[in-house]
Amino acid sequence: MKKNKLHIGLLLTTAGIMIMLFASCKRYADPPPYFEEPGDTTKPAARKVLLIGIDGAVATEYKKMSLPILQSMLAKSKYTWEGVSDEVSTDAASWKTLMTGVSYSRHKIKDSTFIYSQSINDPQHSSVPNFPSIFSYILSSPRSDMRTAVISPWRTMVEKLVPEALDPVVAADDVAVKDSALKRIKTGNPDFMVVNFNSVAIAGKAGAFLADNVGYKDAALRIDAYIGELLTALKARPGYDKNEEWLIIVTSTHGGVGNSYGGPTASEVNSFSVFYHEKFKPLEFVRSGFSGVAMKGTGSSVIRASIPDDGGLYNPGLAQQTVSVKMKSPTRTQYPHFFSKMERFASTTGWSLFTNSSGIWCLSVRGSGESRIQGTTPLVFDDKWHTVTFKFMDSASKRWAVRYTDGLRIDHTDITARGTVTSPSPLTMGWGTDPGMGAVTVSFADCMIFNTALSDAEVASLQCSKDITQHPRYANLIGYWPCGDGFGGRFLNKAPGAVNKDFVLQGSFTWDNYSEVPCSVTPFQPTTGKAALFLKSVDVTVTSLYWLKLNILPSWGLEGSKWLEQYEQEFVKL
């Protein structure tokens, strides 16, 4: 009996050692757990994805070139020329966003080390976040036997970003990338394959990311021809459009400006995306309407935005100043502050906008003592867009705070006794000035600060202005945040000379499309063959998983949308 126990113990010990040895030899981290929805026993259809990412393909320039293969695909595609990659357009940031469905504002991968870099202005992360690639989600799904491949000339990306791919290929150049992909399409049976071409970016860096740069256009034409070869090979498969349903995605991973890329300019983040399937009806997506972020929550769950260091630019001091913001809020509660240049109400200097239970907006001004201006105003906390404006002005040997709602003057208050109004606090949208009060949910648009006191007529002209550059006081504009960027982790400052004065978003924010837009924004006009949809690189992961019929868990925190669901009548057999 003792001998049997000894044998069993030795067997268990040996098995344990083998398990530990096996675990230590794995070449990728454990994928996140995948859980099927209860009762989901449907066998997935033979859906497959070919994802082609082209580095350095500026959408506006590609559209000008009218490349023959890409143009021919549009007749069976949902596509856009107005998409974006991400706010940081380096190769590493762009591919991390594309492969994870999470934007740079969260993954913080910027260079080829693929190591998370925490900003001193981004303290909310106490530990290094983990955002796996789409290959990890596939590997942990009920379809873990799916044949996956990635082919790229960039070894670091293949080895560090997507180590979970079952068939990783580092090719010598774009010709080798194309040949490797053709081989797998003709003689293999891939389910999800990522193909990366980089010669367009190389040509852009050698000259310019412009259609009239001969080298750039030649590179684009070569890659277009390669895509044509891949399409021909796919369509020659016996099961194509029969028992194989292929979604072919062609997208630019980032653009470029001049002969470089990596930054946030329009040309660097401008991308196109083409989603091709034999049964798709053609539809072009255009960016229209308004996409913003709602400030909400309190404490550790707060979503707000602030300028880390404005260099004192937005302190009024003893000078004249005008502050104007468009806002939309359904909240009607007691005293939350929602837009401020004040560290702590009401014990520190500065100014702050707050509300009360009646749904009116109020103003606190503190220098030498406080002026708390709570006179009756038109209702603004009614879930509609309103413009709230106030100014500090000098008149009749006194200093005044003047308030306006929707361009109309409400009141004026003598604040001469307050003296200098200066605060070291960052300009902030959202909760925090009075931590003792509850949260207010509020969205912003067209936030402006002028270093002068606008006249009543000039304030009124801000109300629905669609081009601020035409305003008579444009030269006095020191801060202008449209707040409708639609992507990234910032509200970009579009005022002339306001470098590094962006609002940095904090918390688990999301960009939302608003059905009601500010009057300064032109709403989408229905047009045949076009629809309003702002596509981004983060949408590619979600769209691919959706097409492969894999459940997407909320705990993954993917930022893309399953926009393709609304067109299922075109490709789902009933």
XYZ file of C-alpha atoms in Angstrom:
574
model
C 0.000 0.000 0.000
C 2.839 2.349 0.834
C 4.511 1.420 -2.446
C 1.341 2.360 -4.371
C 1.180 5.720 -2.626
C 4.820 6.329 -3.450
C 4.227 5.524 -7.130
C 1.211 7.822 -7.235
C 3.189 10.615 -5.560
C 6.012 10.248 -8.065
C 3.543 10.346 -10.961
C 1.880 13.498 -9.633
C 5.228 15.148 -9.009
C 6.435 14.276 -12.511
C 3.189 15.576 -14.033
C 3.529 18.797 -12.060
C 7.085 19.293 -13.307
C 5.985 18.672 -16.901
C 3.165 21.226 -16.563
C 5.563 23.826 -15.169
C 8.080 23.161 -17.947
C 5.374 23.451 -20.584
C 4.071 26.703 -19.081
C 7.557 28.193 -18.970
C 8.089 27.515 -22.679
C 5.015 29.375 -23.948
C 5.897 32.218 -26.309
C 2.933 34.409 -25.472
C 1.080 35.598 -22.393
C -2.113 33.920 -21.264
C -5.038 35.384 -23.210
C -7.938 36.912 -21.344
C -10.720 34.462 -20.488
C -13.505 34.085 -23.048
C -17.026 33.156 -22.015
C -19.826 32.208 -24.363
C -23.263 33.633 -23.788
C -25.585 31.099 -22.101
C -27.284 28.813 -24.580
C -25.099 29.877 -27.522
C -24.449 26.544 -29.275
C -24.701 27.742 -32.871
C -21.830 26.529 -34.993
C -20.084 29.564 -36.521
C -20.375 29.949 -40.276
C -17.258 29.761 -42.430
C -16.573 33.446 -42.191
C -13.046 34.655 -42.873
C -11.204 37.980 -42.787
C -8.321 39.348 -44.847
C -7.059 42.575 -43.279
C -4.614 44.644 -45.345
C -2.924 47.549 -43.557
C -1.009 50.099 -45.634
C 1.422 52.299 -43.715
C 1.562 55.949 -44.774
C -1.527 55.964 -46.997
C -3.030 59.458 -46.608
C -6.736 59.134 -47.413
C -7.082 62.493 -49.173
C -4.114 61.707 -51.426
C -5.308 58.164 -52.140
C -8.690 59.513 -53.134
C -7.001 61.880 -55.609
C -5.015 59.024 -57.178
C -8.103 56.869 -57.930
C -6.098 53.644 -57.781
C -7.708 51.089 -60.142
C -8.051 48.065 -57.829
C -9.200 50.079 -54.844
C -11.694 51.967 -57.003
C -13.087 48.714 -58.430
C -13.691 47.394 -54.901
C -15.960 50.320 -53.963
C -18.907 48.903 -55.929
C -19.194 46.169 -53.271
C -17.916 48.045 -50.228
C -18.774 50.138 -47.235
C -15.990 52.695 -47.172
C -14.757 56.059 -45.980
C -12.117 58.598 -46.959
C -12.684 60.569 -43.756
C -11.559 58.139 -41.067
C -8.753 58.540 -38.523
C -6.039 56.273 -37.184
C -5.263 57.785 -33.757
C -3.944 60.951 -32.123
C -0.388 59.581 -32.207
C 0.530 58.336 -35.685
C 3.781 56.460 -35.106
C 3.948 52.939 -36.541
C 3.818 51.365 -33.079
C 0.890 53.468 -31.840
C -1.060 52.963 -35.065
C -0.632 49.201 -35.175
C -1.327 48.825 -31.451
C -4.617 50.675 -31.927
C -5.492 48.689 -35.049
C -4.765 45.298 -33.467
C -6.314 45.898 -30.026
C -9.389 48.053 -30.663
C -8.139 50.419 -27.949
C -6.929 53.968 -28.606
C -3.580 55.507 -27.710
C -5.165 57.491 -24.867
C -5.412 54.164 -23.014
C -2.734 51.849 -24.375
C 0.049 54.507 -24.391
C 2.241 52.532 -26.805
C 4.242 55.025 -28.840
C 7.558 53.576 -30.025
C 8.942 50.293 -31.329
C 9.707 48.963 -27.847
C 5.935 48.423 -27.528
C 6.326 49.300 -23.844
C 3.644 51.311 -22.056
C 4.790 54.852 -21.211
C 2.829 56.617 -18.479
C 2.541 60.402 -18.717
C 3.030 62.601 -15.659
C -0.265 64.217 -16.618
C -2.062 60.880 -16.635
C -1.982 59.710 -13.014
C -5.169 57.660 -13.075
C -3.294 54.468 -14.060
C -1.756 52.912 -10.967
C -0.505 49.862 -12.874
C 0.515 48.987 -16.402
C -2.657 48.176 -18.381
C -2.865 45.083 -20.559
C -4.603 45.370 -23.914
C -4.224 42.111 -25.869
C -4.326 41.863 -29.644
C -7.234 40.449 -31.610
C -5.238 37.218 -32.007
C -5.399 36.746 -28.238
C -9.194 37.065 -28.242
C -9.436 34.526 -31.061
C -7.102 32.124 -29.248
C -9.245 32.237 -26.089
C -12.544 31.797 -27.946
C -14.528 28.663 -28.832
C -12.847 28.981 -32.249
C -9.338 28.734 -30.826
C -8.452 26.353 -33.655
C -8.891 29.159 -36.157
C -5.945 29.444 -38.546
C -4.448 32.895 -38.039
C -1.532 34.571 -39.782
C 0.284 37.892 -39.800
C 2.704 38.889 -42.580
C 4.812 42.043 -42.318
C 8.276 43.406 -43.125
C 8.453 44.726 -39.539
C 9.916 42.017 -37.302
C 9.351 43.910 -34.051
C 5.647 44.267 -34.701
C 5.228 40.599 -35.541
C 7.175 39.396 -32.518
C 6.104 41.892 -29.861
C 2.614 43.073 -30.788
C 0.957 39.890 -32.075
C 2.911 36.888 -30.706
C -0.350 34.899 -30.476
C -0.649 34.591 -34.287
C -0.257 30.911 -35.177
C 1.531 31.676 -38.444
C 3.820 34.707 -37.999
C 5.825 35.721 -41.084
C 8.556 38.372 -41.218
C 9.047 39.141 -44.900
C 12.005 40.882 -46.528
C 9.912 43.559 -48.271
C 6.455 44.224 -49.676
C 6.998 41.883 -52.627
C 7.784 39.076 -50.181
C 4.746 40.066 -48.107
C 2.527 39.715 -51.163
C 4.088 36.389 -52.202
C 3.748 34.945 -48.689
C 0.084 35.974 -48.565
C -0.579 34.510 -52.027
C 0.956 31.192 -50.991
C -1.313 30.917 -47.977
C -4.416 31.881 -49.933
C -3.659 29.362 -52.729
C -2.368 26.390 -50.761
C -3.463 27.028 -47.175
C -6.755 27.669 -45.508
C -6.454 30.892 -43.443
C -9.387 32.130 -41.355
C -7.950 35.458 -40.243
C -4.918 36.932 -41.963
C -3.266 40.325 -41.467
C -1.078 41.656 -44.270
C 1.103 44.744 -43.779
C 2.642 46.785 -46.600
C 5.076 49.578 -45.676
C 6.650 50.795 -48.946
C 4.130 53.643 -49.297
C 5.346 55.112 -45.983
C 8.953 54.646 -47.078
C 8.242 56.553 -50.309
C 6.499 59.331 -48.396
C 9.455 59.751 -46.056
C 11.818 59.834 -49.026
C 9.875 62.648 -50.720
C 6.437 63.708 -49.563
C 3.104 62.137 -48.623
C 1.448 63.690 -51.671
C -0.240 62.327 -54.780
C 1.926 64.538 -57.007
C 5.107 62.997 -55.569
C 6.015 60.474 -58.294
C 7.737 58.100 -55.879
C 4.757 58.110 -53.511
C 2.238 57.495 -56.295
C 4.342 54.710 -57.841
C 4.522 52.947 -54.486
C 0.746 53.294 -54.048
C 0.152 51.842 -57.537
C 2.423 48.849 -56.815
C 0.615 48.039 -53.564
C -2.722 48.470 -55.350
C -1.594 45.883 -57.916
C -0.537 43.530 -55.100
C -3.998 43.859 -53.568
C -5.428 42.964 -56.977
C -3.367 39.760 -56.993
C -4.600 38.840 -53.518
C -8.222 39.428 -54.541
C -7.808 37.305 -57.670
C -6.337 34.467 -55.623
C -9.143 34.661 -53.057
C -11.845 34.586 -55.707
C -10.187 31.541 -57.303
C -10.707 29.508 -54.130
C -13.362 26.791 -54.736
C -15.333 27.868 -51.671
C -15.217 31.622 -52.271
C -18.701 33.181 -51.971
C -20.136 29.680 -51.462
C -19.143 28.109 -48.160
C -16.545 30.814 -47.454
C -17.772 34.296 -46.609
C -14.792 36.647 -46.907
C -14.662 40.155 -45.485
C -11.739 42.008 -47.034
C -10.595 45.108 -45.168
C -8.130 47.530 -46.714
C -7.119 50.398 -44.441
C -4.379 52.942 -43.985
C -2.688 52.539 -40.626
C -1.634 56.214 -40.561
C -0.903 59.068 -42.945
C 1.893 61.592 -43.129
C 2.702 65.275 -43.592
C 5.644 66.686 -45.509
C 8.077 63.778 -45.358
C 7.338 62.580 -41.831
C 4.638 61.205 -39.546
C 3.995 60.420 -35.901
C 2.090 63.518 -34.813
C -1.573 64.523 -34.534
C -2.020 66.718 -37.644
C -4.941 66.047 -39.975
C -2.763 64.530 -42.741
C -0.937 62.262 -40.288
C -4.085 60.770 -38.749
C -6.249 60.855 -41.901
C -7.060 57.302 -42.978
C -9.350 55.478 -45.371
C -11.066 52.133 -44.833
C -12.676 49.835 -47.392
C -14.810 46.912 -46.174
C -15.430 44.618 -49.149
C -17.839 41.681 -49.436
C -19.524 40.196 -52.476
C -23.020 40.963 -51.187
C -22.411 44.479 -49.879
C -24.244 47.358 -51.468
C -21.955 50.355 -52.004
C -22.108 53.037 -49.328
C -19.712 55.852 -48.499
C -19.458 56.980 -44.892
C -18.825 60.664 -44.260
C -17.934 62.397 -41.050
C -20.851 64.582 -40.073
C -22.735 65.790 -37.031
C -21.052 66.096 -33.642
C -19.047 63.551 -31.649
C -18.179 64.592 -28.097
C -17.464 63.369 -24.580
C -19.806 63.804 -21.618
C -18.198 64.927 -18.354
C -19.676 62.915 -15.484
C -19.020 61.104 -12.225
C -17.102 61.978 -9.066
C -13.986 60.826 -7.224
C -12.048 57.964 -8.781
C -14.802 57.370 -11.369
C -14.836 60.939 -12.650
C -14.683 61.788 -16.349
C -13.399 65.308 -16.842
C -10.831 67.308 -18.776
C -8.227 69.866 -17.808
C -5.211 71.718 -19.177
C -2.145 70.479 -17.260
C -0.236 73.752 -17.595
C -1.677 76.864 -19.209
C 1.255 79.057 -18.155
C -1.189 81.535 -16.632
C -2.638 82.319 -20.067
C -6.238 81.900 -18.903
C -5.987 83.856 -15.663
C -7.918 87.121 -16.040
C -5.989 88.880 -13.275
C -7.040 92.527 -13.579
C -7.445 92.329 -17.355
C -10.549 92.046 -19.468
C -11.616 88.596 -20.621
C -14.540 86.773 -22.261
C -15.353 83.105 -21.701
C -18.000 81.375 -23.832
C -19.012 77.693 -23.894
C -21.769 75.680 -25.503
C -23.128 73.072 -23.116
C -25.727 70.319 -23.005
C -26.799 68.770 -19.716
C -29.777 66.776 -18.406
C -28.673 67.264 -14.763
C -30.645 69.504 -12.446
C -29.238 69.280 -8.938
C -27.796 71.461 -6.203
C -24.509 73.311 -6.723
C -22.226 71.072 -8.783
C -19.467 73.008 -10.573
C -18.963 72.195 -14.228
C -16.420 74.628 -15.753
C -13.792 76.343 -13.637
C -10.469 78.055 -13.102
C -10.595 77.530 -9.346
C -8.980 74.858 -7.201
C -11.497 74.686 -4.362
C -14.833 76.430 -4.028
C -15.068 78.811 -2.229
C -11.771 79.038 -0.384
C -9.348 79.605 -3.260
C -9.115 82.327 -5.869
C -10.340 82.087 -9.427
C -13.725 81.684 -11.106
C -16.163 78.817 -11.506
C -19.459 78.057 -13.237
C -21.956 76.037 -11.246
C -25.666 75.256 -11.175
C -28.453 74.989 -8.646
C -31.583 72.891 -8.312
C -33.580 75.299 -10.499
C -31.477 74.454 -13.543
C -29.929 77.912 -13.935
C -26.229 78.626 -14.245
C -24.315 80.641 -11.695
C -20.877 82.270 -11.447
C -18.435 82.444 -8.551
C -15.643 85.029 -8.740
C -13.056 85.088 -5.964
C -10.118 87.396 -5.540
C -10.230 89.485 -2.380
C -13.439 87.856 -1.142
C -16.147 86.279 -3.279
C -18.936 87.455 -5.550
C -21.424 84.615 -5.952
C -23.730 85.581 -8.812
C -26.926 83.490 -8.779
C -29.515 85.763 -10.295
C -32.267 84.200 -12.376
C -31.214 83.059 -15.843
C -32.963 81.170 -18.632
C -33.040 77.393 -18.069
C -29.961 75.691 -19.510
C -29.980 72.300 -17.767
C -32.710 70.839 -19.985
C -30.674 68.425 -22.157
C -30.514 70.904 -25.040
C -27.572 72.866 -26.391
C -27.154 76.351 -24.898
C -24.415 78.971 -24.979
C -23.202 80.313 -21.652
C -20.981 83.406 -21.767
C -19.493 85.773 -19.211
C -16.927 88.526 -19.369
C -14.815 90.651 -17.084
C -14.856 94.268 -18.225
C -13.880 97.740 -17.039
C -16.404 100.562 -17.309
C -17.167 103.771 -15.402
C -14.079 103.299 -13.205
C -15.412 99.945 -12.016
C -14.891 96.277 -12.847
C -17.890 94.185 -13.869
C -18.865 90.572 -14.425
C -21.437 90.388 -17.214
C -23.418 87.222 -18.009
C -25.154 86.072 -21.211
C -27.316 83.078 -22.108
C -27.673 82.121 -25.773
C -26.154 85.420 -26.813
C -28.484 87.644 -24.754
C -27.268 89.731 -21.796
C -28.757 88.642 -18.446
C -27.123 90.844 -15.836
C -24.000 92.709 -14.774
C -22.422 92.698 -11.322
C -19.919 95.077 -9.770
C -16.851 93.007 -8.801
C -14.442 95.907 -8.274
C -13.822 94.852 -4.669
C -12.613 91.417 -5.777
C -9.365 92.830 -7.143
C -7.041 90.424 -8.954
C -8.649 87.146 -9.999
C -5.808 84.682 -10.488
C -5.598 80.947 -9.824
C -2.866 78.298 -10.149
C -5.588 75.719 -10.760
C -5.864 74.194 -14.243
C -8.781 75.188 -16.428
C -11.166 72.264 -15.880
C -14.339 70.826 -17.363
C -16.344 68.651 -14.987
C -16.462 67.796 -11.287
C -13.791 68.720 -8.775
C -13.974 72.386 -7.781
C -16.364 71.537 -4.959
C -15.717 67.867 -4.050
C -18.471 68.029 -1.437
C -21.128 68.331 -4.139
C -22.491 65.710 -6.501
C -21.725 65.240 -10.163
C -23.191 66.967 -13.151
C -23.351 65.303 -16.558
C -22.477 67.894 -19.169
C -21.135 67.928 -22.724
C -19.270 70.859 -24.241
C -18.713 72.395 -27.653
C -17.123 75.583 -28.991
C -15.392 76.591 -25.765
C -13.669 79.954 -26.304
C -11.612 82.427 -24.305
C -10.801 85.930 -25.579
C -8.283 88.249 -23.933
C -10.707 91.139 -24.253
C -14.277 92.024 -23.297
C -16.529 91.415 -26.296
C -19.376 93.825 -26.988
C -22.957 92.602 -26.706
C -23.156 92.350 -30.492
C -19.894 90.397 -30.655
C -21.130 87.977 -28.001
C -24.373 87.485 -29.923
C -22.439 86.719 -33.115
C -20.738 83.751 -31.406
C -24.036 81.948 -30.957
C -24.161 79.941 -34.189
C -20.909 80.967 -35.857
C -19.687 78.240 -38.211
C -16.339 79.908 -38.941
C -14.693 81.545 -35.946
C -11.893 82.914 -38.133
C -14.413 85.436 -39.487
C -15.244 86.842 -36.048
C -14.122 90.485 -35.639
C -12.207 89.554 -32.457
C -10.514 86.438 -33.832
C -7.087 87.990 -33.194
C -7.988 88.124 -29.475
C -8.895 84.435 -29.321
C -6.440 82.705 -26.966
C -8.346 79.460 -26.483
C -10.694 77.610 -28.837
C -11.732 74.021 -28.191
C -14.483 72.783 -30.581
C -14.626 69.577 -28.455
C -15.912 67.569 -31.411
C -12.612 65.872 -32.305
C -14.328 62.482 -32.149
C -11.194 60.499 -31.254
C -8.086 60.544 -29.087
C -7.599 61.697 -25.519
C -7.740 65.461 -25.991
C -9.905 68.380 -26.946
C -7.515 70.095 -29.331
C -6.978 73.839 -28.994
C -7.525 75.495 -32.388
C -6.771 79.077 -31.290
C -3.856 80.747 -33.096
C -0.657 80.422 -31.081
C -2.189 78.297 -28.294
C 0.444 75.555 -28.486
C 0.234 72.776 -25.875
C -2.961 74.195 -24.418
C -5.205 71.200 -25.134
C -7.746 69.814 -22.680
C -6.549 66.346 -21.611
C -9.401 63.910 -20.989
C -9.343 61.900 -17.771
C -11.177 58.746 -16.757
C -12.980 56.041 -18.725
C -14.400 58.396 -21.325
C -16.102 57.499 -24.596
C -16.750 59.507 -27.734
C -20.472 59.619 -28.469
C -22.353 60.730 -31.563
C -25.049 63.265 -30.669
C -28.404 63.181 -32.425
C -28.852 66.873 -31.592
C -25.925 69.034 -32.678
C -24.892 72.569 -31.619
C -26.242 75.240 -33.956
C -22.677 75.967 -35.107
C -22.465 72.442 -36.563
C -24.169 71.589 -39.844
C -26.287 68.438 -39.362
C -25.937 65.572 -41.813
C -27.989 66.010 -44.951
C -29.264 62.656 -46.325
C -27.612 61.945 -49.676
C -27.975 58.971 -51.994
C -25.062 56.587 -51.559
C -23.792 58.264 -48.398
C -24.378 57.890 -44.659
C -23.048 59.651 -41.579
C -20.507 57.485 -39.734
C -17.102 58.388 -38.342
C -14.889 55.314 -38.713
C -11.639 54.923 -36.771
C -8.879 52.340 -36.515
C -10.377 51.031 -33.264
C -13.416 49.900 -35.279
C -11.376 47.327 -37.214
C -10.925 44.883 -34.315
C -14.604 44.971 -33.358
C -15.717 44.640 -36.993
C -13.392 41.658 -37.518
C -14.568 39.872 -34.359
C -18.181 40.561 -35.293
C -17.658 39.117 -38.773
C -16.009 35.995 -37.322
C -19.084 35.585 -35.075
C -17.123 35.847 -31.851
C -18.823 37.334 -28.803
C -17.293 40.602 -27.614
C -17.266 40.903 -23.836
C -17.787 44.341 -22.215
C -14.906 43.572 -19.833
C -12.495 43.764 -22.771
C -13.136 47.492 -23.030
C -12.972 47.623 -26.836
C -13.765 51.068 -28.205
C -15.002 50.240 -31.697
C -18.623 49.898 -32.760
C -20.447 46.993 -34.395
C -21.698 49.323 -37.126
C -21.955 46.478 -39.635
C -24.901 44.996 -37.712
C -27.310 47.521 -39.218
C -26.547 46.214 -42.722
C -27.079 42.508 -41.984
C -30.018 42.312 -44.392
C -27.461 42.522 -47.207
C -25.364 39.495 -46.227
C -27.144 37.344 -43.618
C -29.131 34.449 -45.087
C -32.539 34.053 -43.466
